[in-house]
Amino acid sequence: MQYLFHPQASAPFLELRGDEHRYIFKVRRHREGEEITLRNLKDNQIYFYTISSLDKKQALLTLNYSKVLEVKAKKSLHIAWCIIDPKSVEKVLPTLNEIGIEKISFIYCKRSQKSFRLDFKRLEKILLNSSQQCGRSQLMELEMVKSLEEFLNTYPKMVMLNFSENVLTKESNINTIAIGCEGGFTEDEMALFETEKIIGLDSPLILKSESAVCSVGAKLLL
């Protein structure tokens, strides 16, 4: 773990109880007098605290100093992801967070199952745990968008991932990309994009939606 998230990190004194206390002192086995790092994931600061007192139920931390330490991908990448099974999203979300994707907009595309419902509180908890492990200094942004058309109106420079001779490369100048669900995009959805704004991966294989998202993220950011 690179740091502990605490919404009040930056305060001169902090008290840890419950899960935070158990993880730091029973799992990580920190002791009184040691220094630990915290973030609030709002200001790009990392805060260095000393464990000033410790018992079986709580710990008191005293702030020593802080410094700006921004940890993020070198490029910005925003993915418009047609909704798939929430279990699949939850499984791959830590990987996408570690890759450095800045934002995901979930969209009910024509072939998305309307019965799928995302639990954003659960997704945020997954992102918090992942960020503490990989060191990321700001949480990935998540949002819902009603339709692909609405999203395209807001981000007219967006491209679409589909089968195409226009192949995605590491040098591709792309910061917003739409990725379909199982079954891909419909003809009506593809018609929303000009031919040069439809790109493909250099592979003859058909990928699952979550595999495609990981592939695109890794290709553009790593």
PDB file of C-alpha atoms in Angstrom:
ATOM      1  CA  MET A   1       0.000   0.000   0.000  1.00  0.00           C
ATOM      2  CA  GLN A   2       1.419   3.379  -1.066  1.00  0.00           C
ATOM      3  CA  TYR A   3      -0.732   5.459   1.280  1.00  0.00           C
ATOM      4  CA  LEU A   4      -3.921   5.393   3.351  1.00  0.00           C
ATOM      5  CA  PHE A   5      -6.922   7.348   2.108  1.00  0.00           C
ATOM      6  CA  HIS A   6      -8.598   9.557   4.675  1.00  0.00           C
ATOM      7  CA  PRO A   7     -11.002  12.373   3.731  1.00  0.00           C
ATOM      8  CA  GLN A   8      -9.588  14.599   6.505  1.00  0.00           C
ATOM      9  CA  ALA A   9      -5.942  14.069   5.607  1.00  0.00           C
ATOM     10  CA  SER A  10      -4.234  17.480   6.051  1.00  0.00           C
ATOM     11  CA  ALA A  11      -5.658  17.993   9.566  1.00  0.00           C
ATOM     12  CA  PRO A  12      -2.975  18.445  12.264  1.00  0.00           C
ATOM     13  CA  PHE A  13      -4.353  15.458  14.184  1.00  0.00           C
ATOM     14  CA  LEU A  14      -6.313  12.411  13.022  1.00  0.00           C
ATOM     15  CA  GLU A  15      -7.943   9.522  14.821  1.00  0.00           C
ATOM     16  CA  LEU A  16      -8.136   6.119  13.165  1.00  0.00           C
ATOM     17  CA  ARG A  17     -10.828   3.607  14.140  1.00  0.00           C
ATOM     18  CA  GLY A  18     -12.559   0.585  12.635  1.00  0.00           C
ATOM     19  CA  ASP A  19     -11.339  -0.743   9.281  1.00  0.00           C
ATOM     20  CA  GLU A  20      -8.608   1.896   8.920  1.00  0.00           C
ATOM     21  CA  HIS A  21      -7.202   1.008  12.342  1.00  0.00           C
ATOM     22  CA  ARG A  22      -7.378  -2.748  11.708  1.00  0.00           C
ATOM     23  CA  TYR A  23      -5.696  -2.536   8.317  1.00  0.00           C
ATOM     24  CA  ILE A  24      -2.842  -0.261   9.392  1.00  0.00           C
ATOM     25  CA  PHE A  25      -2.061  -2.024  12.647  1.00  0.00           C
ATOM     26  CA  LYS A  26      -3.175  -5.638  12.228  1.00  0.00           C
ATOM     27  CA  VAL A  27      -2.455  -6.159   8.531  1.00  0.00           C
ATOM     28  CA  ARG A  28       0.393  -3.692   7.893  1.00  0.00           C
ATOM     29  CA  ARG A  29       1.637  -4.045  11.490  1.00  0.00           C
ATOM     30  CA  HIS A  30       2.707  -0.431  11.990  1.00  0.00           C
ATOM     31  CA  ARG A  31       3.718   0.542  15.517  1.00  0.00           C
ATOM     32  CA  GLU A  32       3.629   3.637  17.701  1.00  0.00           C
ATOM     33  CA  GLY A  33       6.282   6.156  16.688  1.00  0.00           C
ATOM     34  CA  GLU A  34       6.376   5.087  13.027  1.00  0.00           C
ATOM     35  CA  GLU A  35       5.555   7.376  10.127  1.00  0.00           C
ATOM     36  CA  ILE A  36       2.761   6.634   7.635  1.00  0.00           C
ATOM     37  CA  THR A  37       1.495   8.481   4.546  1.00  0.00           C
ATOM     38  CA  LEU A  38      -2.082   9.596   3.871  1.00  0.00           C
ATOM     39  CA  ARG A  39      -3.952  11.301   1.038  1.00  0.00           C
ATOM     40  CA  ASN A  40      -7.369  12.916   0.759  1.00  0.00           C
ATOM     41  CA  LEU A  41      -7.405  12.477  -3.072  1.00  0.00           C
ATOM     42  CA  LYS A  42      -8.465  16.083  -3.553  1.00  0.00           C
ATOM     43  CA  ASP A  43      -5.310  18.191  -3.585  1.00  0.00           C
ATOM     44  CA  ASN A  44      -2.403  16.059  -4.951  1.00  0.00           C
ATOM     45  CA  GLN A  45      -0.680  16.422  -1.582  1.00  0.00           C
ATOM     46  CA  ILE A  46       0.726  13.474   0.324  1.00  0.00           C
ATOM     47  CA  TYR A  47       0.710  13.864   4.104  1.00  0.00           C
ATOM     48  CA  PHE A  48       3.251  12.341   6.459  1.00  0.00           C
ATOM     49  CA  TYR A  49       1.920  11.472   9.921  1.00  0.00           C
ATOM     50  CA  THR A  50       3.545   9.997  13.005  1.00  0.00           C
ATOM     51  CA  ILE A  51       1.607   7.432  15.028  1.00  0.00           C
ATOM     52  CA  SER A  52       1.650   9.303  18.337  1.00  0.00           C
ATOM     53  CA  SER A  53      -0.504   6.879  20.341  1.00  0.00           C
ATOM     54  CA  LEU A  54      -1.986   3.469  19.749  1.00  0.00           C
ATOM     55  CA  ASP A  55      -4.301   1.034  21.521  1.00  0.00           C
ATOM     56  CA  LYS A  56      -6.513  -1.876  20.491  1.00  0.00           C
ATOM     57  CA  LYS A  57      -9.368   0.284  19.214  1.00  0.00           C
ATOM     58  CA  GLN A  58      -7.899   3.550  17.964  1.00  0.00           C
ATOM     59  CA  ALA A  59      -4.761   5.399  16.953  1.00  0.00           C
ATOM     60  CA  LEU A  60      -3.875   9.074  17.091  1.00  0.00           C
ATOM     61  CA  LEU A  61      -1.819  10.505  14.232  1.00  0.00           C
ATOM     62  CA  THR A  62       0.132  13.769  14.288  1.00  0.00           C
ATOM     63  CA  LEU A  63       0.952  15.596  11.058  1.00  0.00           C
ATOM     64  CA  ASN A  64       4.676  16.098  10.404  1.00  0.00           C
ATOM     65  CA  TYR A  65       4.728  17.633   6.927  1.00  0.00           C
ATOM     66  CA  SER A  66       3.267  17.341   3.442  1.00  0.00           C
ATOM     67  CA  LYS A  67       4.405  17.771  -0.141  1.00  0.00           C
ATOM     68  CA  VAL A  68       2.896  17.875  -3.615  1.00  0.00           C
ATOM     69  CA  LEU A  69       3.241  14.482  -5.291  1.00  0.00           C
ATOM     70  CA  GLU A  70       1.084  14.035  -8.383  1.00  0.00           C
ATOM     71  CA  VAL A  71       0.938  10.455  -9.623  1.00  0.00           C
ATOM     72  CA  LYS A  72      -0.966   9.953 -12.872  1.00  0.00           C
ATOM     73  CA  ALA A  73      -0.587   8.801 -16.472  1.00  0.00           C
ATOM     74  CA  LYS A  74       1.414  10.998 -18.849  1.00  0.00           C
ATOM     75  CA  LYS A  75      -1.604  11.338 -21.149  1.00  0.00           C
ATOM     76  CA  SER A  76      -5.315  11.874 -20.561  1.00  0.00           C
ATOM     77  CA  LEU A  77      -7.733   9.137 -21.674  1.00  0.00           C
ATOM     78  CA  HIS A  78     -11.521   9.285 -21.397  1.00  0.00           C
ATOM     79  CA  ILE A  79     -13.449   6.122 -22.303  1.00  0.00           C
ATOM     80  CA  ALA A  80     -17.116   6.028 -23.280  1.00  0.00           C
ATOM     81  CA  TRP A  81     -17.999   2.451 -22.361  1.00  0.00           C
ATOM     82  CA  CYS A  82     -21.255   0.841 -23.402  1.00  0.00           C
ATOM     83  CA  ILE A  83     -22.627  -0.858 -20.327  1.00  0.00           C
ATOM     84  CA  ILE A  84     -21.829  -4.533 -19.776  1.00  0.00           C
ATOM     85  CA  ASP A  85     -22.408  -6.907 -16.854  1.00  0.00           C
ATOM     86  CA  PRO A  86     -21.531  -4.953 -13.653  1.00  0.00           C
ATOM     87  CA  LYS A  87     -19.575  -7.962 -12.360  1.00  0.00           C
ATOM     88  CA  SER A  88     -17.264  -7.719 -15.367  1.00  0.00           C
ATOM     89  CA  VAL A  89     -16.830  -3.973 -14.811  1.00  0.00           C
ATOM     90  CA  GLU A  90     -15.953  -4.503 -11.147  1.00  0.00           C
ATOM     91  CA  LYS A  91     -13.445  -7.225 -11.994  1.00  0.00           C
ATOM     92  CA  VAL A  92     -11.471  -5.129 -14.482  1.00  0.00           C
ATOM     93  CA  LEU A  93     -11.830  -1.693 -12.864  1.00  0.00           C
ATOM     94  CA  PRO A  94      -8.660  -1.965 -10.695  1.00  0.00           C
ATOM     95  CA  THR A  95      -6.615  -2.758 -13.804  1.00  0.00           C
ATOM     96  CA  LEU A  96      -8.028   0.250 -15.666  1.00  0.00           C
ATOM     97  CA  ASN A  97      -7.270   2.416 -12.644  1.00  0.00           C
ATOM     98  CA  GLU A  98      -3.666   1.189 -12.520  1.00  0.00           C
ATOM     99  CA  ILE A  99      -3.229   1.807 -16.255  1.00  0.00           C
ATOM    100  CA  GLY A 100      -4.158   5.436 -15.581  1.00  0.00           C
ATOM    101  CA  ILE A 101      -7.464   5.984 -17.375  1.00  0.00           C
ATOM    102  CA  GLU A 102      -8.706   9.386 -16.259  1.00  0.00           C
ATOM    103  CA  LYS A 103     -12.457   9.006 -16.744  1.00  0.00           C
ATOM    104  CA  ILE A 104     -15.089   6.446 -17.771  1.00  0.00           C
ATOM    105  CA  SER A 105     -18.540   7.454 -18.996  1.00  0.00           C
ATOM    106  CA  PHE A 106     -20.948   4.519 -18.961  1.00  0.00           C
ATOM    107  CA  ILE A 107     -23.570   4.574 -21.717  1.00  0.00           C
ATOM    108  CA  TYR A 108     -26.647   2.473 -22.413  1.00  0.00           C
ATOM    109  CA  CYS A 109     -25.928   1.707 -26.066  1.00  0.00           C
ATOM    110  CA  LYS A 110     -28.397  -0.065 -28.332  1.00  0.00           C
ATOM    111  CA  ARG A 111     -27.038  -3.529 -27.463  1.00  0.00           C
ATOM    112  CA  SER A 112     -26.529  -2.902 -23.748  1.00  0.00           C
ATOM    113  CA  GLN A 113     -28.851  -4.910 -21.519  1.00  0.00           C
ATOM    114  CA  LYS A 114     -31.123  -2.368 -19.855  1.00  0.00           C
ATOM    115  CA  SER A 115     -31.407  -4.599 -16.778  1.00  0.00           C
ATOM    116  CA  PHE A 116     -27.761  -3.954 -15.902  1.00  0.00           C
ATOM    117  CA  ARG A 117     -27.371  -1.432 -13.079  1.00  0.00           C
ATOM    118  CA  LEU A 118     -24.032  -0.129 -11.840  1.00  0.00           C
ATOM    119  CA  ASP A 119     -23.462   0.441  -8.110  1.00  0.00           C
ATOM    120  CA  PHE A 120     -21.342   3.604  -8.140  1.00  0.00           C
ATOM    121  CA  LYS A 121     -20.674   3.499  -4.391  1.00  0.00           C
ATOM    122  CA  ARG A 122     -19.237   0.018  -4.791  1.00  0.00           C
ATOM    123  CA  LEU A 123     -17.186   1.115  -7.819  1.00  0.00           C
ATOM    124  CA  GLU A 124     -15.773   4.061  -5.850  1.00  0.00           C
ATOM    125  CA  LYS A 125     -14.719   1.727  -3.035  1.00  0.00           C
ATOM    126  CA  ILE A 126     -12.935  -0.489  -5.576  1.00  0.00           C
ATOM    127  CA  LEU A 127     -11.152   2.585  -6.984  1.00  0.00           C
ATOM    128  CA  LEU A 128     -10.124   3.746  -3.507  1.00  0.00           C
ATOM    129  CA  ASN A 129      -8.558   0.388  -2.676  1.00  0.00           C
ATOM    130  CA  SER A 130      -6.832   0.237  -6.054  1.00  0.00           C
ATOM    131  CA  SER A 131      -5.494   3.800  -5.796  1.00  0.00           C
ATOM    132  CA  GLN A 132      -4.014   3.122  -2.361  1.00  0.00           C
ATOM    133  CA  GLN A 133      -2.165   0.145  -3.839  1.00  0.00           C
ATOM    134  CA  CYS A 134      -0.892   1.735  -7.073  1.00  0.00           C
ATOM    135  CA  GLY A 135      -0.198   5.203  -5.663  1.00  0.00           C
ATOM    136  CA  ARG A 136      -2.561   7.141  -7.917  1.00  0.00           C
ATOM    137  CA  SER A 137      -3.125  10.639  -6.501  1.00  0.00           C
ATOM    138  CA  GLN A 138      -6.608  11.345  -7.925  1.00  0.00           C
ATOM    139  CA  LEU A 139      -9.609   9.069  -8.266  1.00  0.00           C
ATOM    140  CA  MET A 140     -10.818   8.057 -11.697  1.00  0.00           C
ATOM    141  CA  GLU A 141     -13.981   9.943 -12.625  1.00  0.00           C
ATOM    142  CA  LEU A 142     -17.125   7.903 -13.303  1.00  0.00           C
ATOM    143  CA  GLU A 143     -20.419   9.075 -14.784  1.00  0.00           C
ATOM    144  CA  MET A 144     -23.569   7.883 -16.566  1.00  0.00           C
ATOM    145  CA  VAL A 145     -24.640   9.214 -19.963  1.00  0.00           C
ATOM    146  CA  LYS A 146     -28.068   8.542 -21.477  1.00  0.00           C
ATOM    147  CA  SER A 147     -26.985   7.767 -25.034  1.00  0.00           C
ATOM    148  CA  LEU A 148     -24.109   7.668 -27.476  1.00  0.00           C
ATOM    149  CA  GLU A 149     -25.655  10.578 -29.366  1.00  0.00           C
ATOM    150  CA  GLU A 150     -25.688  12.740 -26.249  1.00  0.00           C
ATOM    151  CA  PHE A 151     -22.081  11.896 -25.506  1.00  0.00           C
ATOM    152  CA  LEU A 152     -20.990  12.635 -29.062  1.00  0.00           C
ATOM    153  CA  ASN A 153     -22.628  16.057 -28.878  1.00  0.00           C
ATOM    154  CA  THR A 154     -20.478  16.854 -25.847  1.00  0.00           C
ATOM    155  CA  TYR A 155     -17.295  15.279 -27.228  1.00  0.00           C
ATOM    156  CA  PRO A 156     -17.434  15.720 -31.028  1.00  0.00           C
ATOM    157  CA  LYS A 157     -13.772  14.675 -31.473  1.00  0.00           C
ATOM    158  CA  MET A 158     -14.419  11.243 -29.975  1.00  0.00           C
ATOM    159  CA  VAL A 159     -13.445   8.169 -31.985  1.00  0.00           C
ATOM    160  CA  MET A 160     -15.035   4.708 -32.033  1.00  0.00           C
ATOM    161  CA  LEU A 161     -13.296   1.378 -31.591  1.00  0.00           C
ATOM    162  CA  ASN A 162     -14.528  -1.111 -34.175  1.00  0.00           C
ATOM    163  CA  PHE A 163     -13.139  -3.269 -36.973  1.00  0.00           C
ATOM    164  CA  SER A 164     -11.188  -0.898 -39.202  1.00  0.00           C
ATOM    165  CA  GLU A 165      -8.085  -0.703 -41.374  1.00  0.00           C
ATOM    166  CA  ASN A 166      -7.299   2.492 -39.477  1.00  0.00           C
ATOM    167  CA  VAL A 167      -5.256   0.838 -36.730  1.00  0.00           C
ATOM    168  CA  LEU A 168      -4.778   2.166 -33.216  1.00  0.00           C
ATOM    169  CA  THR A 169      -1.136   2.727 -32.279  1.00  0.00           C
ATOM    170  CA  LYS A 170       0.718   4.150 -29.302  1.00  0.00           C
ATOM    171  CA  GLU A 171       1.251   7.329 -31.328  1.00  0.00           C
ATOM    172  CA  SER A 172      -2.467   7.808 -32.042  1.00  0.00           C
ATOM    173  CA  ASN A 173      -3.580  11.262 -30.921  1.00  0.00           C
ATOM    174  CA  ILE A 174      -6.711  10.112 -29.079  1.00  0.00           C
ATOM    175  CA  ASN A 175      -8.046  11.219 -25.715  1.00  0.00           C
ATOM    176  CA  THR A 176     -11.719  10.145 -25.965  1.00  0.00           C
ATOM    177  CA  ILE A 177     -12.838   6.799 -27.382  1.00  0.00           C
ATOM    178  CA  ALA A 178     -16.095   4.815 -27.437  1.00  0.00           C
ATOM    179  CA  ILE A 179     -15.956   1.065 -26.827  1.00  0.00           C
ATOM    180  CA  GLY A 180     -18.955  -1.175 -27.396  1.00  0.00           C
ATOM    181  CA  CYS A 181     -20.581  -3.877 -25.302  1.00  0.00           C
ATOM    182  CA  GLU A 182     -20.944  -7.539 -26.303  1.00  0.00           C
ATOM    183  CA  GLY A 183     -22.104  -7.624 -29.908  1.00  0.00           C
ATOM    184  CA  GLY A 184     -20.497  -4.286 -30.683  1.00  0.00           C
ATOM    185  CA  PHE A 185     -22.171  -1.212 -32.133  1.00  0.00           C
ATOM    186  CA  THR A 186     -25.249  -1.209 -34.349  1.00  0.00           C
ATOM    187  CA  GLU A 187     -25.174   0.182 -37.893  1.00  0.00           C
ATOM    188  CA  ASP A 188     -27.080   3.251 -36.703  1.00  0.00           C
ATOM    189  CA  GLU A 189     -24.469   3.906 -34.017  1.00  0.00           C
ATOM    190  CA  MET A 190     -21.591   3.445 -36.458  1.00  0.00           C
ATOM    191  CA  ALA A 191     -23.277   5.885 -38.836  1.00  0.00           C
ATOM    192  CA  LEU A 192     -22.823   8.618 -36.200  1.00  0.00           C
ATOM    193  CA  PHE A 193     -19.064   8.554 -36.853  1.00  0.00           C
ATOM    194  CA  GLU A 194     -17.124   9.572 -39.926  1.00  0.00           C
ATOM    195  CA  THR A 195     -15.007   6.770 -41.415  1.00  0.00           C
ATOM    196  CA  GLU A 196     -11.717   8.309 -40.280  1.00  0.00           C
ATOM    197  CA  LYS A 197     -13.028   8.400 -36.710  1.00  0.00           C
ATOM    198  CA  ILE A 198     -13.499   4.630 -36.580  1.00  0.00           C
ATOM    199  CA  ILE A 199     -10.338   2.793 -35.553  1.00  0.00           C
ATOM    200  CA  GLY A 200      -9.448  -0.823 -34.872  1.00  0.00           C
ATOM    201  CA  LEU A 201      -6.903  -2.967 -33.075  1.00  0.00           C
ATOM    202  CA  ASP A 202      -4.206  -4.764 -35.043  1.00  0.00           C
ATOM    203  CA  SER A 203      -5.654  -8.201 -34.379  1.00  0.00           C
ATOM    204  CA  PRO A 204      -7.998 -10.593 -36.222  1.00  0.00           C
ATOM    205  CA  LEU A 205      -9.402 -11.813 -32.887  1.00  0.00           C
ATOM    206  CA  ILE A 206     -12.704 -10.703 -31.391  1.00  0.00           C
ATOM    207  CA  LEU A 207     -12.210  -9.347 -27.893  1.00  0.00           C
ATOM    208  CA  LYS A 208     -14.635  -9.138 -25.014  1.00  0.00           C
ATOM    209  CA  SER A 209     -15.629  -5.588 -24.196  1.00  0.00           C
ATOM    210  CA  GLU A 210     -13.551  -5.494 -21.006  1.00  0.00           C
ATOM    211  CA  SER A 211     -10.529  -6.921 -22.852  1.00  0.00           C
ATOM    212  CA  ALA A 212     -10.870  -4.208 -25.484  1.00  0.00           C
ATOM    213  CA  VAL A 213     -10.971  -1.477 -22.826  1.00  0.00           C
ATOM    214  CA  CYS A 214      -7.799  -2.809 -21.195  1.00  0.00           C
ATOM    215  CA  SER A 215      -6.064  -3.151 -24.567  1.00  0.00           C
ATOM    216  CA  VAL A 216      -6.887   0.403 -25.620  1.00  0.00           C
ATOM    217  CA  GLY A 217      -5.837   1.820 -22.261  1.00  0.00           C
ATOM    218  CA  ALA A 218      -2.522  -0.041 -22.288  1.00  0.00           C
ATOM    219  CA  LYS A 219      -1.828   0.849 -25.938  1.00  0.00           C
ATOM    220  CA  LEU A 220      -2.349   4.588 -25.415  1.00  0.00           C
ATOM    221  CA  LEU A 221      -1.054   5.089 -21.870  1.00  0.00           C
ATOM    222  CA  LEU A 222       1.693   2.552 -21.137  1.00  0.00           C
TER     223      LEU A 222
END
